[in-house]
CSV table of C-alpha atoms in Angstrom, one decimal:
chain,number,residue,atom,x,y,z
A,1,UNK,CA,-9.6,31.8,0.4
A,2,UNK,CA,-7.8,29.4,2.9
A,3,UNK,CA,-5.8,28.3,0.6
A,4,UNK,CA,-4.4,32.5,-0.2
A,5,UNK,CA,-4.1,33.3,3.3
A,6,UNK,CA,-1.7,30.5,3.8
A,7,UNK,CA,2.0,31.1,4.0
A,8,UNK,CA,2.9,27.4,3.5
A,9,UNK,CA,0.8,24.2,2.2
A,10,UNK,CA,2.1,21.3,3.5
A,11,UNK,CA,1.4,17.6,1.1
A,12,UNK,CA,2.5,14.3,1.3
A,13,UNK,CA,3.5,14.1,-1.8
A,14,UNK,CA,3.9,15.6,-5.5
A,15,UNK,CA,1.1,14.1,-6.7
A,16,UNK,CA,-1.0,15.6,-4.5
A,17,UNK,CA,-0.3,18.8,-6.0
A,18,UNK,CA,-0.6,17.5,-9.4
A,19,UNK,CA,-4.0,15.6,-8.3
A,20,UNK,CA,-5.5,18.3,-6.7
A,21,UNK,CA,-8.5,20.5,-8.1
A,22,UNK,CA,-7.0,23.5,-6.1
A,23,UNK,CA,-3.2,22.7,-5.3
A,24,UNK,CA,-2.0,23.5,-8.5
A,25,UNK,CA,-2.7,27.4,-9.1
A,26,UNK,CA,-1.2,27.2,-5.6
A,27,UNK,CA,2.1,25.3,-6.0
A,28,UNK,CA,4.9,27.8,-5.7
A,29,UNK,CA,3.8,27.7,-1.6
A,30,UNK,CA,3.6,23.6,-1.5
A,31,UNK,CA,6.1,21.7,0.2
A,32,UNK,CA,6.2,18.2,0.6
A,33,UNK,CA,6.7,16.3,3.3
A,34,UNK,CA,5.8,12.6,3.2
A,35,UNK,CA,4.2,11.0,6.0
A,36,UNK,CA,6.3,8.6,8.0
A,37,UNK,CA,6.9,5.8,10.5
A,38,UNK,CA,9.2,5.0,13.5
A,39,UNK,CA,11.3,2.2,12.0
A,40,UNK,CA,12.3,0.5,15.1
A,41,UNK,CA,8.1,-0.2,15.8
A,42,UNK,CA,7.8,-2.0,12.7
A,43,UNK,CA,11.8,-3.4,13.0
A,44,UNK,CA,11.1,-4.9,16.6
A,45,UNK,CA,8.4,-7.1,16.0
A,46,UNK,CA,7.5,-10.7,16.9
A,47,UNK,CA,8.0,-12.4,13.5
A,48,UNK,CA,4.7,-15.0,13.7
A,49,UNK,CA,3.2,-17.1,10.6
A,50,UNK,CA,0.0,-15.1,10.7
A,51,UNK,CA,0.0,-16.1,6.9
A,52,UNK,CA,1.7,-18.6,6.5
A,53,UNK,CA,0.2,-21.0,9.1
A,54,UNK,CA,-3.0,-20.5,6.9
A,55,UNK,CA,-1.8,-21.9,3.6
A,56,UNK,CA,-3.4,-24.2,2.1
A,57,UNK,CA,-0.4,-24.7,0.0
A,58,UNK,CA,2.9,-24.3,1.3
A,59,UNK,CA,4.4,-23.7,-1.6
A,60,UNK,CA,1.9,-20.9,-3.1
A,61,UNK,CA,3.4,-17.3,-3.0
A,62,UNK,CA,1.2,-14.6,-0.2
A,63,UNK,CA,-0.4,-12.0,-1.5
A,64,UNK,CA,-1.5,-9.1,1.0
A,65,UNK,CA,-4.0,-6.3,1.1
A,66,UNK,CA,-5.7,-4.7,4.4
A,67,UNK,CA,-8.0,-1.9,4.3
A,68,UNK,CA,-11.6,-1.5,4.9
A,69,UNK,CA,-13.8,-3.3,2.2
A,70,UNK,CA,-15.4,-0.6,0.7
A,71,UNK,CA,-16.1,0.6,-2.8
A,72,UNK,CA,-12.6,2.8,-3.4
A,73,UNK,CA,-10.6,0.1,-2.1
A,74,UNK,CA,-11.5,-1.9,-5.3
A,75,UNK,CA,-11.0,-4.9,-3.4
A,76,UNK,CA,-13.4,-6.2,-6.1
A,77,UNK,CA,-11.3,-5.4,-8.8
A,78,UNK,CA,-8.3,-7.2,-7.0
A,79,UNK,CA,-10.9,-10.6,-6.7
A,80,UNK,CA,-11.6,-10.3,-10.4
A,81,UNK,CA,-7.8,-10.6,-10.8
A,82,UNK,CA,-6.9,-13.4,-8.5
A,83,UNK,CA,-9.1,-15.7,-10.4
A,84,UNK,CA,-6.6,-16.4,-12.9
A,85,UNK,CA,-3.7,-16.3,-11.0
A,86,UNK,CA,-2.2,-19.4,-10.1
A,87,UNK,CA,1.0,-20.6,-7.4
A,88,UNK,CA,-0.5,-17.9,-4.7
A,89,UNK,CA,-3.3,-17.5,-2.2
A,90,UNK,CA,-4.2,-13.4,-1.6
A,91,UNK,CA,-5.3,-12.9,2.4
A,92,UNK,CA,-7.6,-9.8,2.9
A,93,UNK,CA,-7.8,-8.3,6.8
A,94,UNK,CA,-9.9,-5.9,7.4
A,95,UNK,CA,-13.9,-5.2,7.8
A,96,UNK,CA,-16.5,-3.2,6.0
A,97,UNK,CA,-19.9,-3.3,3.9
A,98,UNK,CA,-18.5,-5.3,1.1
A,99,UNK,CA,-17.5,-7.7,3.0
A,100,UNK,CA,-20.4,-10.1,2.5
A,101,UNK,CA,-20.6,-9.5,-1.1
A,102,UNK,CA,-16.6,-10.1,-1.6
A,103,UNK,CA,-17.3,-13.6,-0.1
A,104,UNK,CA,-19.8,-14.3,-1.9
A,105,UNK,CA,-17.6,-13.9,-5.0
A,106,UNK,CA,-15.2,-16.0,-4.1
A,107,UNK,CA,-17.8,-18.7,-3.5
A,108,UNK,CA,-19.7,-18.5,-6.8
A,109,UNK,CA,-16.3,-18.9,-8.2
A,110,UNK,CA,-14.8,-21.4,-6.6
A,111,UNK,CA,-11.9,-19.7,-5.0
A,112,UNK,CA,-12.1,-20.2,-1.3
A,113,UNK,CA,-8.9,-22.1,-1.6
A,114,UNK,CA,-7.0,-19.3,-2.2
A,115,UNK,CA,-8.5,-16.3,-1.0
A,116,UNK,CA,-8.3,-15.9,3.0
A,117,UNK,CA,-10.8,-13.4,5.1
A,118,UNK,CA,-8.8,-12.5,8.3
A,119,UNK,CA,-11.3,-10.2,9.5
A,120,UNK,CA,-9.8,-7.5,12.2
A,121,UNK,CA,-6.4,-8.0,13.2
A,122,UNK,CA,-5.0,-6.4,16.3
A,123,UNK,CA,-1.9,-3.8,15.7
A,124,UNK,CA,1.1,-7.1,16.2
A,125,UNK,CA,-0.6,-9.4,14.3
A,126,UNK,CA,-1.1,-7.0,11.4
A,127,UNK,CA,3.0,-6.1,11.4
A,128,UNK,CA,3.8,-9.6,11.3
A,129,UNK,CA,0.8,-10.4,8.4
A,130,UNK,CA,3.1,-7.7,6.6
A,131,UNK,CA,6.3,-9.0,7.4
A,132,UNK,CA,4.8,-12.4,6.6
A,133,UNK,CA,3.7,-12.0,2.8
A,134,UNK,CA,5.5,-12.2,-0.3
A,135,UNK,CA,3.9,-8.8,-1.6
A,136,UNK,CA,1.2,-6.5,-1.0
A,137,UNK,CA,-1.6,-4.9,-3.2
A,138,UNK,CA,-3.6,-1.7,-3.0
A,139,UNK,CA,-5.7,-1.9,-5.9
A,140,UNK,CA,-7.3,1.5,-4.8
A,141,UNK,CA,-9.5,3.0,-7.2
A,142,UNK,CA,-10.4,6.4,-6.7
A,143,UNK,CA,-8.0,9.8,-5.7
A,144,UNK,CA,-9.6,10.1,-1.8
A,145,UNK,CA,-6.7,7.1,-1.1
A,146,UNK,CA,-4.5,10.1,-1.4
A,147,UNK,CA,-1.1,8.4,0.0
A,148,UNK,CA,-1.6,4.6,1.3
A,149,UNK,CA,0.2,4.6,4.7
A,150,UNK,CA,-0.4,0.7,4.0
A,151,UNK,CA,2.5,0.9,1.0
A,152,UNK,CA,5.2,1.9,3.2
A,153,UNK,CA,3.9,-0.5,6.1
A,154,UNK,CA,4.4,-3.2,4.3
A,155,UNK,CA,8.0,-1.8,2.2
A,156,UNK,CA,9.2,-1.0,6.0
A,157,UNK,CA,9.8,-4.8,5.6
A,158,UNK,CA,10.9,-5.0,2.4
A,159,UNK,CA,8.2,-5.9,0.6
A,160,UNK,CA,7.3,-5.4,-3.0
A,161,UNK,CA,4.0,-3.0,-3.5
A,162,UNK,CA,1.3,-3.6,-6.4
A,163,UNK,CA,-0.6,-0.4,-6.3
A,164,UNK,CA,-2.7,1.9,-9.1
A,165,UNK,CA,-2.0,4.9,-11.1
A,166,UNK,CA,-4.0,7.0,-9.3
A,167,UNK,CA,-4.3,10.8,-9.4
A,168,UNK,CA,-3.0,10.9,-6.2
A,169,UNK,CA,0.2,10.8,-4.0
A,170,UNK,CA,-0.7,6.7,-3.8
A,171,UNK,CA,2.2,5.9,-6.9
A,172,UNK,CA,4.6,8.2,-5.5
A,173,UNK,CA,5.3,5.8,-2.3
A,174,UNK,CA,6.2,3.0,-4.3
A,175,UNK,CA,7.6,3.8,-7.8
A,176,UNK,CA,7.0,1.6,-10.6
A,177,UNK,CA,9.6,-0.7,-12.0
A,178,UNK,CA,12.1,0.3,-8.6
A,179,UNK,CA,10.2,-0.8,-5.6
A,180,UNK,CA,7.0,-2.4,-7.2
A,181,UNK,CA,4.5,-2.4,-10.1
A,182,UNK,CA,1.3,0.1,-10.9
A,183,UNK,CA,-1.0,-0.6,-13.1
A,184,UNK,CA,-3.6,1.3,-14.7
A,185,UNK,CA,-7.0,2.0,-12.0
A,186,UNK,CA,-10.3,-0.5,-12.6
A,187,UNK,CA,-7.9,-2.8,-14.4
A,188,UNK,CA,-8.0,-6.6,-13.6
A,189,UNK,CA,-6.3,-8.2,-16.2
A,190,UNK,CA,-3.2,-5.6,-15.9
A,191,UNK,CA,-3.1,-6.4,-12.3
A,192,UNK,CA,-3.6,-9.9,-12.5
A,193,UNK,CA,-0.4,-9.8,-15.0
A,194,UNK,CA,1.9,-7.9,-12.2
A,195,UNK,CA,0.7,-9.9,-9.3
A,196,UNK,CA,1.6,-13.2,-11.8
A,197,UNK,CA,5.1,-11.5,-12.6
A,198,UNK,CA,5.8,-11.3,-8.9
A,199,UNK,CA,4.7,-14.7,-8.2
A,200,UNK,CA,6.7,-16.0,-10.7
A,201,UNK,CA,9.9,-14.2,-10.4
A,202,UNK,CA,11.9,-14.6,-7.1
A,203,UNK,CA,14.6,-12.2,-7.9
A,204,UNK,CA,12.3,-9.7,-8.8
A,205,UNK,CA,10.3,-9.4,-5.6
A,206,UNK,CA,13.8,-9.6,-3.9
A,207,UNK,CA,15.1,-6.8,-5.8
A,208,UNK,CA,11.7,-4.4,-5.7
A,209,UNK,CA,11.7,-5.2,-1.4
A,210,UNK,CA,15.3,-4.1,-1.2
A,211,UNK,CA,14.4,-0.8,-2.5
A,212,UNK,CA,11.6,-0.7,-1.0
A,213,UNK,CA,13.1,-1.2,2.4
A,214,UNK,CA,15.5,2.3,1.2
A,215,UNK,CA,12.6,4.0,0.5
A,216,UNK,CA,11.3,3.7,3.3
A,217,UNK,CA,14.7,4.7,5.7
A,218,UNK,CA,15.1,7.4,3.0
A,219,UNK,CA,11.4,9.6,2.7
A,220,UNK,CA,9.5,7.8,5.1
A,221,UNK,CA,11.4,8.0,8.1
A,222,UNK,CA,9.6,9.6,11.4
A,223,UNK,CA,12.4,11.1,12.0
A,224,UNK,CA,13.7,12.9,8.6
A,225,UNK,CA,10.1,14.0,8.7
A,226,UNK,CA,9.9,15.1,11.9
A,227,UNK,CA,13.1,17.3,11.2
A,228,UNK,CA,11.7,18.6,7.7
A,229,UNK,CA,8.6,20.0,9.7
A,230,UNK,CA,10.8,21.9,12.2
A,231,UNK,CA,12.5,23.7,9.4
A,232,UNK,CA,9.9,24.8,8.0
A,233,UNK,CA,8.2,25.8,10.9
A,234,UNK,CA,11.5,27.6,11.9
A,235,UNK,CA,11.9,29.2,8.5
């Protein structure tokens, strides 16, 4: 009934039509505008080695998800992955009720020298933690992450995105194969193949951050969105 009386329906993407179990018979009134960010908050930084300084091997590639560790995160799938890659350490901020279980899994298998718990990170340290790594990874695994704000957080500095194809808006921030790589939900051995790829393959993570970076100035821009709103507002 809500959804009738409205004149417009605002998403943040396409594929929150598409992944919708209402949007769709509703589409012709859709109109998407993205969420964004102010570029020059995540341009003007302090640049710190909040990952980095934690290494325990200089030369291993950094490998970044935040979130909260709970279930649709799949946090647990992304652990199940890491164990057989190899030349990069993954570093996890972020709190929740898995957390105690997600250590434990990197105990019983022996990969506390490559997987970091940061805990809670205060708003600078988590910029620079994104400006810091090599890539990031939302291995998300049900539709309510509907967009992943985290995606463009972390392209804002260039920065190649590992995400899932969800039934959601989440692989329509980063595209697969131009500014990252998604691979198929609840699969570890797919993702443990892309996060390898990028490890292994400096030009590539160069050339998926630079478009990533344009994304970002291109959609995701406070202040295209900001302007989108007010014509349709207007209109």
């Amino acid at each position: 009934y809500l959804l009738k009386r409205a004149d417009k329906i605002i998403v943040a993407t396409e594929g929150h039509i598409k992944g919708s179990d209402y949007l769709p018979a509703f589409k012709d009134k859709c109109v998407v505008i993205p969420y964004g960010l102010t570029l020059s908050e995540y341009d003007s930084i302090e640049r710190k080695p909040v990952l980095t300084s934690k290494l325990n091997n200089p030369s291993n590639k950094k490998v970044f998800f935040t979130g909260r560790l709970v279930p649709y995160k799949g946090v647990e799938v992304l652990l199940e992955a890491f164990k057989s890659v190899e030349g990069a350490e993954l570093f996890i901020t972020g709190k929740g009720p898995l957390e105690e279980s997600l250590k434990s899994f990197v105990a019983t298998n022996n990969m506390s020298d490559k997987v970091h718990f940061l805990g809670f990170l205060e708003t600078s340290d988590l910029k620079a933690a994104y400006a810091d790594c090599d890539f990031f990874v939302l291995p998300s695994v049900i539709k309510s992450e509907a967009f992943g704000i985290v995606q463009i957080e972390a392209m804002v500095y260039g920065k190649p995105v590992i995400n899932t194809n969800l039934d959601s808006g989440v692989p329509y921030v980063s595209v697969d194969g131009e500014s990252g790589i998604t691979v198929p939900v609840h699969d570890s051995v797919a993702l443990a193949n892309a996060i390898t790829k990028l490890v292994n393959d400096d030009d590539l993570r160069m050339k998926y951050g630079k478009v990533a970076r344009e994304r970002v100035e291109k959609y995701f821009n406070e202040d295209f969105v900001i302007q989108d709103l007010y014509k349709l507002l207007k209109e």
